[in-house]
Coordinates of C-alpha atoms and ligand atoms in Angstrom, one line a residue:
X73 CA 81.6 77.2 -34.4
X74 CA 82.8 79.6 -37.4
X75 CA 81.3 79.2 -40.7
X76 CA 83.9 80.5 -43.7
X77 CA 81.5 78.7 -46.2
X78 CA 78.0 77.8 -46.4
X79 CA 76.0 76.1 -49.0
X80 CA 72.1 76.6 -49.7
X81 CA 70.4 73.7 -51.4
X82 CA 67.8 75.3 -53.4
X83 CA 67.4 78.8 -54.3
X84 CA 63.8 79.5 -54.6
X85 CA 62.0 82.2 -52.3
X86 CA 63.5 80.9 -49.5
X87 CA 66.8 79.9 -50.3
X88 CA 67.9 82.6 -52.4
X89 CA 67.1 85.4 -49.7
X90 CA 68.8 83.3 -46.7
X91 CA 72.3 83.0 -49.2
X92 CA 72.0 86.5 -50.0
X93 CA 71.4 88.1 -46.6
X94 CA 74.4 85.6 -45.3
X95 CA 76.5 86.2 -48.4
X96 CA 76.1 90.3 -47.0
X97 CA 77.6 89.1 -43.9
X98 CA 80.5 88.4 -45.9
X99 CA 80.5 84.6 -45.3
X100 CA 81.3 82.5 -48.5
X101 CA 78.1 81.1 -49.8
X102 CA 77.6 79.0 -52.7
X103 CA 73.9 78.2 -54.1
X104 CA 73.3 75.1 -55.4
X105 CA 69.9 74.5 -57.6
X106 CA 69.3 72.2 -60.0
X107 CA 67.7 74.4 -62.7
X108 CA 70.7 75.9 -64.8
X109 CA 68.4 78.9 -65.6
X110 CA 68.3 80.0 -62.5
X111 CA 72.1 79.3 -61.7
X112 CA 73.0 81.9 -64.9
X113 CA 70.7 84.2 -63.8
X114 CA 72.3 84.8 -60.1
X115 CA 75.6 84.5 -61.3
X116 CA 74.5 87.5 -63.4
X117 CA 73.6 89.3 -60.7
X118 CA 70.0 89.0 -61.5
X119 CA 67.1 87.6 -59.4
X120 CA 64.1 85.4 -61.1
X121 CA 61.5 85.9 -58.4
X122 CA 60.2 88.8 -57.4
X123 CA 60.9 90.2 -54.0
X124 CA 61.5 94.0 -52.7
X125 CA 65.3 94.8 -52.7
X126 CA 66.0 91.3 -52.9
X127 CA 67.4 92.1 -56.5
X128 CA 69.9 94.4 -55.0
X129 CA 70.8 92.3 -52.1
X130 CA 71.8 89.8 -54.6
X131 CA 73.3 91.7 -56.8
X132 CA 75.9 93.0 -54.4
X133 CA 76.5 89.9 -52.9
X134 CA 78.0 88.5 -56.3
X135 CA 79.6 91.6 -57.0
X136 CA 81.4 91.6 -53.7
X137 CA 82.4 87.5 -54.9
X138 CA 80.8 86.3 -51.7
X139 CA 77.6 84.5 -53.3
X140 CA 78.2 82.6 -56.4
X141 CA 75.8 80.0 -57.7
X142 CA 76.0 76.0 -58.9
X143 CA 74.5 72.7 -60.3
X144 CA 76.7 70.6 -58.5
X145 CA 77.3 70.9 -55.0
X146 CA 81.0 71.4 -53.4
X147 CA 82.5 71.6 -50.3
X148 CA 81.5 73.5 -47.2
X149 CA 81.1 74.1 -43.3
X150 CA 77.5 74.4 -43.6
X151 CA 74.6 73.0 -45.7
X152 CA 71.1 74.5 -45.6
X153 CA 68.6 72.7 -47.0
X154 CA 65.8 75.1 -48.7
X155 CA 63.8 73.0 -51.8
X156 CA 60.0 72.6 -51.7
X157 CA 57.6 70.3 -50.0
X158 CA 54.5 70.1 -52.1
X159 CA 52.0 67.4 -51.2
X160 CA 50.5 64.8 -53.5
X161 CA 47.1 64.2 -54.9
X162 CA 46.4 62.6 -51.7
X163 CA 47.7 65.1 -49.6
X164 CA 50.5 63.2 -48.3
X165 CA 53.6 65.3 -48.1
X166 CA 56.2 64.8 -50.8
X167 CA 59.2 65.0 -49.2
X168 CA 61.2 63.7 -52.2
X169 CA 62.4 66.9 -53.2
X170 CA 64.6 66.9 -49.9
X171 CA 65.9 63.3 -50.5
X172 CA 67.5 64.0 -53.6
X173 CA 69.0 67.1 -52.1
X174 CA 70.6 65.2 -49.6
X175 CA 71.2 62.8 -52.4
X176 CA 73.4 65.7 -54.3
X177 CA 75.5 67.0 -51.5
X178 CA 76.1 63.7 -49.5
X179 CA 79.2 62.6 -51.5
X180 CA 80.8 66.4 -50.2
X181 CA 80.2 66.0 -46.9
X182 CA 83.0 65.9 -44.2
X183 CA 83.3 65.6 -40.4
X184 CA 82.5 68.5 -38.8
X185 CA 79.9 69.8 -41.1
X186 CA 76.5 71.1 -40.1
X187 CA 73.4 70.3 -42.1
X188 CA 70.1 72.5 -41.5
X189 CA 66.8 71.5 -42.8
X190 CA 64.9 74.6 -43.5
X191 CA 62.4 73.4 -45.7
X192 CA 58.7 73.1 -44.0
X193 CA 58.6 68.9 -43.4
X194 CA 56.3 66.3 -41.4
X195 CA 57.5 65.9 -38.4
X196 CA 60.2 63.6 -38.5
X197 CA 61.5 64.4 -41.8
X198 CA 64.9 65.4 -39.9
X199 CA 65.9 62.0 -38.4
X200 CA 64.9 60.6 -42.2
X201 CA 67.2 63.3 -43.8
X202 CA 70.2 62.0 -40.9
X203 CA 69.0 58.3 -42.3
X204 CA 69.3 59.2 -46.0
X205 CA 72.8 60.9 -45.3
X206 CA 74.2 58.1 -43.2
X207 CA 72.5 56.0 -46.1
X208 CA 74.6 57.4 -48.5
X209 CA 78.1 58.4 -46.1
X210 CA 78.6 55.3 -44.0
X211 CA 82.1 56.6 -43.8
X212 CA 80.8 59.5 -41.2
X213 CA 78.4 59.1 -38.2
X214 CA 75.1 60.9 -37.6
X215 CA 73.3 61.9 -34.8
X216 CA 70.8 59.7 -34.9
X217 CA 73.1 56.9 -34.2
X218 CA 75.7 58.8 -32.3
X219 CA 74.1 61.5 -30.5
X220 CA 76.6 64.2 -29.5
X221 CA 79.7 62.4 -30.6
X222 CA 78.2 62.4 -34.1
X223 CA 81.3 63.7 -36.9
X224 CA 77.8 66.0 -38.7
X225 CA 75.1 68.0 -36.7
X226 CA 72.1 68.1 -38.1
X227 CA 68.9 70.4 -37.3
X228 CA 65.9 71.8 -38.6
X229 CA 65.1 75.1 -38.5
X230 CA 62.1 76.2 -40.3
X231 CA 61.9 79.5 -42.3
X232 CA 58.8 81.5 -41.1
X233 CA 59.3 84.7 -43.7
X234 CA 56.1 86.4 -45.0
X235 CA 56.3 86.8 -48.6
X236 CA 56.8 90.6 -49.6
X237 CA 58.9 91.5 -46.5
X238 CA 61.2 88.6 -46.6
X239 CA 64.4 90.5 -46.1
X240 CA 63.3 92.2 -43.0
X241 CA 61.6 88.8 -41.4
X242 CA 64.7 87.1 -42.2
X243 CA 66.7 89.7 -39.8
X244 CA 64.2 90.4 -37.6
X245 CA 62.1 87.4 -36.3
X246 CA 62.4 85.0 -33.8
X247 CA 63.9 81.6 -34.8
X248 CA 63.1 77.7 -33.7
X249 CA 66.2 75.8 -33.7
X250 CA 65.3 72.2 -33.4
X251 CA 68.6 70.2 -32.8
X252 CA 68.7 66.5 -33.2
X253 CA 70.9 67.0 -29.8
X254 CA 71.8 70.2 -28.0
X255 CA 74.8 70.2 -30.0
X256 CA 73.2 70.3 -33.0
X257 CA 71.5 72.6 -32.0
X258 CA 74.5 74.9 -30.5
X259 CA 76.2 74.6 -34.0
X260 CA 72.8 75.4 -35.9
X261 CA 72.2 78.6 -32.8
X262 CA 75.7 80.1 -34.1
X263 CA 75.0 79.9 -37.9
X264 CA 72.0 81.8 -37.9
X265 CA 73.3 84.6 -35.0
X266 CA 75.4 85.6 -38.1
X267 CA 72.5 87.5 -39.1
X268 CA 69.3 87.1 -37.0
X269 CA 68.9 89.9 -34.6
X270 CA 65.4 88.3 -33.6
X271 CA 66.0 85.1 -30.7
X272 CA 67.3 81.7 -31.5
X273 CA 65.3 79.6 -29.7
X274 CA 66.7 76.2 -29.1
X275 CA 64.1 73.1 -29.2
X276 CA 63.8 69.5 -30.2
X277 CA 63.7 69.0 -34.1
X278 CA 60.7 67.3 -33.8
X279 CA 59.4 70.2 -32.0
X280 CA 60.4 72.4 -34.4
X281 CA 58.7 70.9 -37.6
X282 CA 55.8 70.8 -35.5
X283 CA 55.8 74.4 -34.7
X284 CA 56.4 75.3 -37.8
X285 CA 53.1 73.8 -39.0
X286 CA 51.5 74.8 -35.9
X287 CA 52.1 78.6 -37.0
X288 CA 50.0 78.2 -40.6
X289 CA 47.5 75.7 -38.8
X290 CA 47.0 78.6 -36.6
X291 CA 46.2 81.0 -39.1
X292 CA 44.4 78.5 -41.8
X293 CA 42.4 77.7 -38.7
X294 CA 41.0 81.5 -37.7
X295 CA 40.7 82.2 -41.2
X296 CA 38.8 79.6 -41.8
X297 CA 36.6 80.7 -39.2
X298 CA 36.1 83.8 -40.8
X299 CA 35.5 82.1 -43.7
X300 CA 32.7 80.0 -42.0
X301 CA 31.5 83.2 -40.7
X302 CA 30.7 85.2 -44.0
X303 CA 28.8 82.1 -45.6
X304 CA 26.9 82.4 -42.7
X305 CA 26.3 85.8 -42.4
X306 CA 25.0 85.8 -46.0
X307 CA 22.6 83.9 -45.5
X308 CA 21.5 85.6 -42.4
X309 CA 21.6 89.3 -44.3
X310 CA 24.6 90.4 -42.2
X311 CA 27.2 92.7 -43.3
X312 CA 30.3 90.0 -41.6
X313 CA 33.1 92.8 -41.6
X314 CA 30.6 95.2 -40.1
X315 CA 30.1 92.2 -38.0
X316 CA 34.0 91.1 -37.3
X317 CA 35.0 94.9 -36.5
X318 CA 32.4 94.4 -33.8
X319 CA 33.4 91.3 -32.2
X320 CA 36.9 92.6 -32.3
X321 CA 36.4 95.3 -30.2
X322 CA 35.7 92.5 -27.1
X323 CA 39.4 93.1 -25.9
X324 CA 39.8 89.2 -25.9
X325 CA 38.8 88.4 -29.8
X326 CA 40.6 88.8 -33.3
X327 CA 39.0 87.7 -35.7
X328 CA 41.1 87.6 -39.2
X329 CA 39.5 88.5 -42.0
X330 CA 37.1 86.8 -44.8
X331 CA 38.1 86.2 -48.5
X332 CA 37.9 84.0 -51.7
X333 CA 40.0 81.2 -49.5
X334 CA 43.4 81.1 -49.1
X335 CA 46.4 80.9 -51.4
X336 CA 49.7 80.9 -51.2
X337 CA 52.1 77.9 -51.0
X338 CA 52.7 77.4 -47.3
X339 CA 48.7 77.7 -45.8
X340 CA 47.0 75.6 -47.8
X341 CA 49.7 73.4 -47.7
X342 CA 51.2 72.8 -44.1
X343 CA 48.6 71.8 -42.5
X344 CA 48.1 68.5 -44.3
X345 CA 51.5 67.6 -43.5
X346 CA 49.5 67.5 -39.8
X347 CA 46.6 65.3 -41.0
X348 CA 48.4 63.1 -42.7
X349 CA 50.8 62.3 -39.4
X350 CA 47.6 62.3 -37.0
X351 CA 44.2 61.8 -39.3
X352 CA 42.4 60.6 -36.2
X353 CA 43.2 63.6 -33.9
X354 CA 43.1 66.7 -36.8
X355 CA 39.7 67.0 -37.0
X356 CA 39.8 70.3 -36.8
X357 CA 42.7 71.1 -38.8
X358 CA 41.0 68.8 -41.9
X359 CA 37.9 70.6 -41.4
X360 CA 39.8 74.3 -41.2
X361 CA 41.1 73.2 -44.9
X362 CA 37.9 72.2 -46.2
X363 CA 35.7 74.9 -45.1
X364 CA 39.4 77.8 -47.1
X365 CA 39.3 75.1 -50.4
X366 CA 35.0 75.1 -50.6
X367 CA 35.1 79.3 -50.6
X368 CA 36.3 79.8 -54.0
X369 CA 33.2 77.7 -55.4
X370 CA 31.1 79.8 -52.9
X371 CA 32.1 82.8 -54.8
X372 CA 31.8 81.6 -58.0
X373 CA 28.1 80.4 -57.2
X374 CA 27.5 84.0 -56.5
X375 CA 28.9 84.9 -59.6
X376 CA 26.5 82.5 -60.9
X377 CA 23.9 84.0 -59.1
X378 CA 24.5 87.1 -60.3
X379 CA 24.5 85.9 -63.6
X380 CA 20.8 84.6 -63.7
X381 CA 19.3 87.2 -61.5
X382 CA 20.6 90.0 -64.2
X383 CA 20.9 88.7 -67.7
X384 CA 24.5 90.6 -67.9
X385 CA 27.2 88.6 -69.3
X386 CA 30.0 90.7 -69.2
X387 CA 32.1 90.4 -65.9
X388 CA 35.4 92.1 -64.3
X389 CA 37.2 90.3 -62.4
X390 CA 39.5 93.0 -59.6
X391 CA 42.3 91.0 -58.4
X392 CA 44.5 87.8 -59.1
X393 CA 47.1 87.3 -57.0
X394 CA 47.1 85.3 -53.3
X395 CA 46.8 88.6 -51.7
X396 CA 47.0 92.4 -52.0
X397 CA 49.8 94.2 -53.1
X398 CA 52.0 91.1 -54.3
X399 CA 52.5 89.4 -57.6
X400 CA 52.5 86.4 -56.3
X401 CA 49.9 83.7 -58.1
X402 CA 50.7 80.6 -56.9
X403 CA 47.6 78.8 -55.3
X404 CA 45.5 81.5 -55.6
X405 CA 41.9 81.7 -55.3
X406 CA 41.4 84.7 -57.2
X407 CA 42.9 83.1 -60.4
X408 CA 41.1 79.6 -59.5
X409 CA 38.0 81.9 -59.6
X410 CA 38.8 84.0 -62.9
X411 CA 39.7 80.6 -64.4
X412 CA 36.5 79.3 -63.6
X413 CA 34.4 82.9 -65.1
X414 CA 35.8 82.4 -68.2
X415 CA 35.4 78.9 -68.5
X416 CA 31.8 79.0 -67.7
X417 CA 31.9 81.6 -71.0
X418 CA 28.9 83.6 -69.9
X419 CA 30.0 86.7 -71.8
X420 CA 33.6 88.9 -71.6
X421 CA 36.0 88.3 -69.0
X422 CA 37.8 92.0 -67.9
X423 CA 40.5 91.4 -65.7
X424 CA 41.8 94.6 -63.7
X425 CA 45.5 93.0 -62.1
X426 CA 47.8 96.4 -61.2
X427 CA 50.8 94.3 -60.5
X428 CA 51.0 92.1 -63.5
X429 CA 51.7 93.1 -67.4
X430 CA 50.2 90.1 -69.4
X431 CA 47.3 87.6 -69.0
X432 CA 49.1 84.5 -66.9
X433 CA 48.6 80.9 -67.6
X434 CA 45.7 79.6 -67.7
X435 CA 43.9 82.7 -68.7
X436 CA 45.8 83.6 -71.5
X437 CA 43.8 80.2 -73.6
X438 CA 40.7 82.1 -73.5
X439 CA 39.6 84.1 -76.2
X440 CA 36.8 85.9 -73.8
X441 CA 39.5 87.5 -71.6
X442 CA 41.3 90.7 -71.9
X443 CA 43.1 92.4 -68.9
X444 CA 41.8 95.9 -69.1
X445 CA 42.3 99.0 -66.3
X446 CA 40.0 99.8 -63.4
X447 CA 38.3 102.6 -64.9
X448 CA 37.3 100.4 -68.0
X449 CA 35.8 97.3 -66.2
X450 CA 33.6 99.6 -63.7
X451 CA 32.0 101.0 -67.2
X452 CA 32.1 98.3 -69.4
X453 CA 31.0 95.0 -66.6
X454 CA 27.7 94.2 -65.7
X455 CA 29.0 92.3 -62.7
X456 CA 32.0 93.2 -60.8
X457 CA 33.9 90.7 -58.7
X458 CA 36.1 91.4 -56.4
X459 CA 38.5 89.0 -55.7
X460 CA 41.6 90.8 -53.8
X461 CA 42.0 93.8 -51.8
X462 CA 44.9 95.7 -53.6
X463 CA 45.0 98.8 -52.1
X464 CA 44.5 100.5 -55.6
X465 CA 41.0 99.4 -55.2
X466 CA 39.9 101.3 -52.6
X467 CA 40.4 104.1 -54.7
X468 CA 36.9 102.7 -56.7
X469 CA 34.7 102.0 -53.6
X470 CA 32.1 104.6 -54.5
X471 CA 32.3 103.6 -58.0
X472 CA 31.9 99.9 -56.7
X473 CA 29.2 101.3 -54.7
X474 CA 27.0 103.3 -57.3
X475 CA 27.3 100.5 -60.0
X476 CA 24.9 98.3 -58.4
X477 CA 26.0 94.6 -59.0
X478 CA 29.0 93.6 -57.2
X479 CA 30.2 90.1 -55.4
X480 CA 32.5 91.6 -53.1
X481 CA 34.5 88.7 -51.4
X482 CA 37.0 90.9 -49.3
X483 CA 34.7 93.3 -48.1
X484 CA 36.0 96.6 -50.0
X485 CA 32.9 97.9 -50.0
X486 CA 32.2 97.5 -46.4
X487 CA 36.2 98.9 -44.8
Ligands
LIG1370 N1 44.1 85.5 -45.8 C1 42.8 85.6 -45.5 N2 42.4 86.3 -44.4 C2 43.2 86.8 -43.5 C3 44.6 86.6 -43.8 C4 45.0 86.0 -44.9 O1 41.9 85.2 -46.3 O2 42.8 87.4 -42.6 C5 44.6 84.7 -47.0 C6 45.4 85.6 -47.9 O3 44.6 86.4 -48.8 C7 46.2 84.5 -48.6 C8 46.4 83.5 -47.6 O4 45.5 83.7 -46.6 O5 45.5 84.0 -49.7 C9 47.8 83.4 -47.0 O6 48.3 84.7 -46.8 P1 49.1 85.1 -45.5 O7 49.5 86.5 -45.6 O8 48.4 84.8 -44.2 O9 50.4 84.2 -45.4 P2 51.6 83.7 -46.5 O10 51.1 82.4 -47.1 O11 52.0 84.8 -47.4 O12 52.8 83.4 -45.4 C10 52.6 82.5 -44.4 C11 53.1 83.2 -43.1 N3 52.6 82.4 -41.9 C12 52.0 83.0 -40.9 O13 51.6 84.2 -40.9 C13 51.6 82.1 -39.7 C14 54.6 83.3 -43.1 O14 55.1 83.9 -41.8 C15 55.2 82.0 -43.3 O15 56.7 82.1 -43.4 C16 54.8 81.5 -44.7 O16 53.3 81.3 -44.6 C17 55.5 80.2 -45.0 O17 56.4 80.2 -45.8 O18 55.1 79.2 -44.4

């Protein structure tokens, strides 16, 4: 199958990096999002997240005339389907975002088309996104109704990119194609050999969301172990990274690493979308959850701690982001944390953050807070806390060390 044009529903982190990377393979893409903001801003030849060299990427792309963005959805051999999939309170999965994509580019689909659900979904969430098509196009046929003979192919094949080396993973990794049929999944194989140099690897769509949320199960699972491990290593007087570099030398165990719990939006997300298909058999994946979401209280008892056992008031806060080296603050502990500091209002509230400029939302309400450099906080805090391991911090560890009251949650002070 030859794709001249492709359209990419949604043009967050995701979707904005999969139309440019294809749009430098010189195949037509158009971008569709629903937020006109965003739409200027590409068709600029600006970006509005941050990403390395994604900016230029894009740029070129739209120079070139091969990627051009839209509200409204046109025409084209190929849709890929890249929105969000928060959960709710309840931590059901909100799939809704997809249904009004498919919503927005149903009336544009013709025979022949492929559709591609890229989004991270509940297993099943393919054969419903066939149903809300057919729903809305009972002009065409669909797979789930007539298998290979169907006049669109449908698939899902989830993104598995880590944040901060997205354009590389997108090139380089291994991809699950998860047809509805095998030619589904032949059509969906040849779209993304346009530019994956990793394997396509064909599968069931079913299969495929599940893997997909078997991937960040796995890794919300182990670190959640760790997680387990330094709560109970503080209580027993153990250093845990001491501990984990140890264990790790046994050739068959790797253990991740400890922290202020986990961030992010696919983690601490996905695997809900597991519990909430199977509550009676995730125990263990519920648990894993709990245990990452209680940490960030752990911490801030500490800080608490801290607080009482010293009289001092005035705390630095290293760190707010999901992880080092990023800018990234969605879901993040470190920012849940801070949050919390400066509502307790013991005292000032020093934030040291080397990859952001101004005090983000929430903690630009509080009159306590200032965002202030390393060198400051050491001298001026009473208690440092250490909430992410940039690696500009590392650069501090003996001053960390000497200054005699630090809650170290990522283990700076013991690498
Ligand atoms: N974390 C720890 N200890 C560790 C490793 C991570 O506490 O040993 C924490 C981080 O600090 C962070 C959170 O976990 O708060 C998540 O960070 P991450 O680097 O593990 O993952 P993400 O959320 O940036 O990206 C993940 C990746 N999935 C896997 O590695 C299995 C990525 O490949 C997925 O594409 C992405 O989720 C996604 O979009 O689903």
């Amino acid at each position: 199958m030859k794709f001249n044009s492709v359209s990419i529903i949604g043009l967050g982190y995701i979707g904005l990096p999969t139309a440019a990377v294809l749009a430098s393979r010189k195949i037509k893409v158009v971008g569709v999002d629903i937020n006109e903001a965003v739409v200027e801003t590409i068709n600029r030849g600006d970006i509005h997240i941050v990403e390395p060299d994604l900016d230029m990427v894009t740029r070129a792309a739209v120079m070139a005339g091969y990627l051009r963005a839209t509200t409204r959805p046109e025409p084209a051999d190929a849709f890929v389907v890249a929105v969000p999939t928060p959960f709710k309170r309840d931590h059901q999965p909100d799939v809704s975002y997809i249904e009004s994509a498919c919503r927005s580019f149903a009336p544009v689909l013709q025979k022949g088309n492929l559709v591609i659900l890229e989004s991270t979904s509940p297993v099943g969430t393919t054969e419903q996104m066939a149903e809300w098509l057919a729903r809305d196009r009972p002009d065409l046929t669909f797979p789930h109704t007539h298998g290979e003979k169907s006049d669109v192919r449908i698939a899902h094949c989830p993104e598995r990119v880590l944040p901060g080396q997205v354009l590389r993973e997108l090139v380089q990794n291994n991809r699950v194609i998860g047809g509805m049929n095998p030619k589904c999944s032949e059509a969906a194989s040849a779209l993304y050999r346009t530019f994956v140099e990793g394997n396509c690897i064909v599968t069931t769509a079913r299969t495929a969301e599940m893997c997909k949320l078997t991937e960040n199960s796995y890794r919300d699972v182990n670190i959640a172990f760790a997680n387990e491990l330094s709560m109970i290593c503080d209580r027993l007087g153990i250093d845990v990274w001491e501990l984990i570099r140890l264990a790790n030398r046994h050739p068959r165990v790797n253990i991740l690493q400890p922290g202020p719990g986990v961030g992010g939006h696919c983690i601490a997300v996905d695997p809900w979308f597991i519990v909430a298909k199977s509550p009676d058999e995730a125990r263990l994946i519920r648990t894993a959850r709990e245990v990452n979401d209680s940490k960030p209280k752990w911490v801030l008892d500490k800080v608490a701690n801290a607080v009482a056992a010293t009289g001092r008031t005035t705390i630095a806060c290293f760190g707010l982001t999901f992880k080092p080296n990023i800018d990234d603050l969605r879901e993040s502990p470190a920012l849940a944390i801070a949050t919390d500091i400066a509502r307790r209002n013991w005292g000032d509230v020093l934030l040291v953050e080397p990859n952001i400029r101004a005090l983000p939302r929430p903690l630009d309400q509080f009159s306590n807070v200032k965002l202030v450099d390393a060198k400051a906080a050491i001298r001026e805090a009473g208690i440092l806390v250490l909430l992410v391991d940039h690696r500009e911090f590392f650069e501090y560890r003996a001053d960390f060390a000497d200054h005699g009251c630090v809650v170290d949650s990522r283990g700076i002070l013991s690498h």
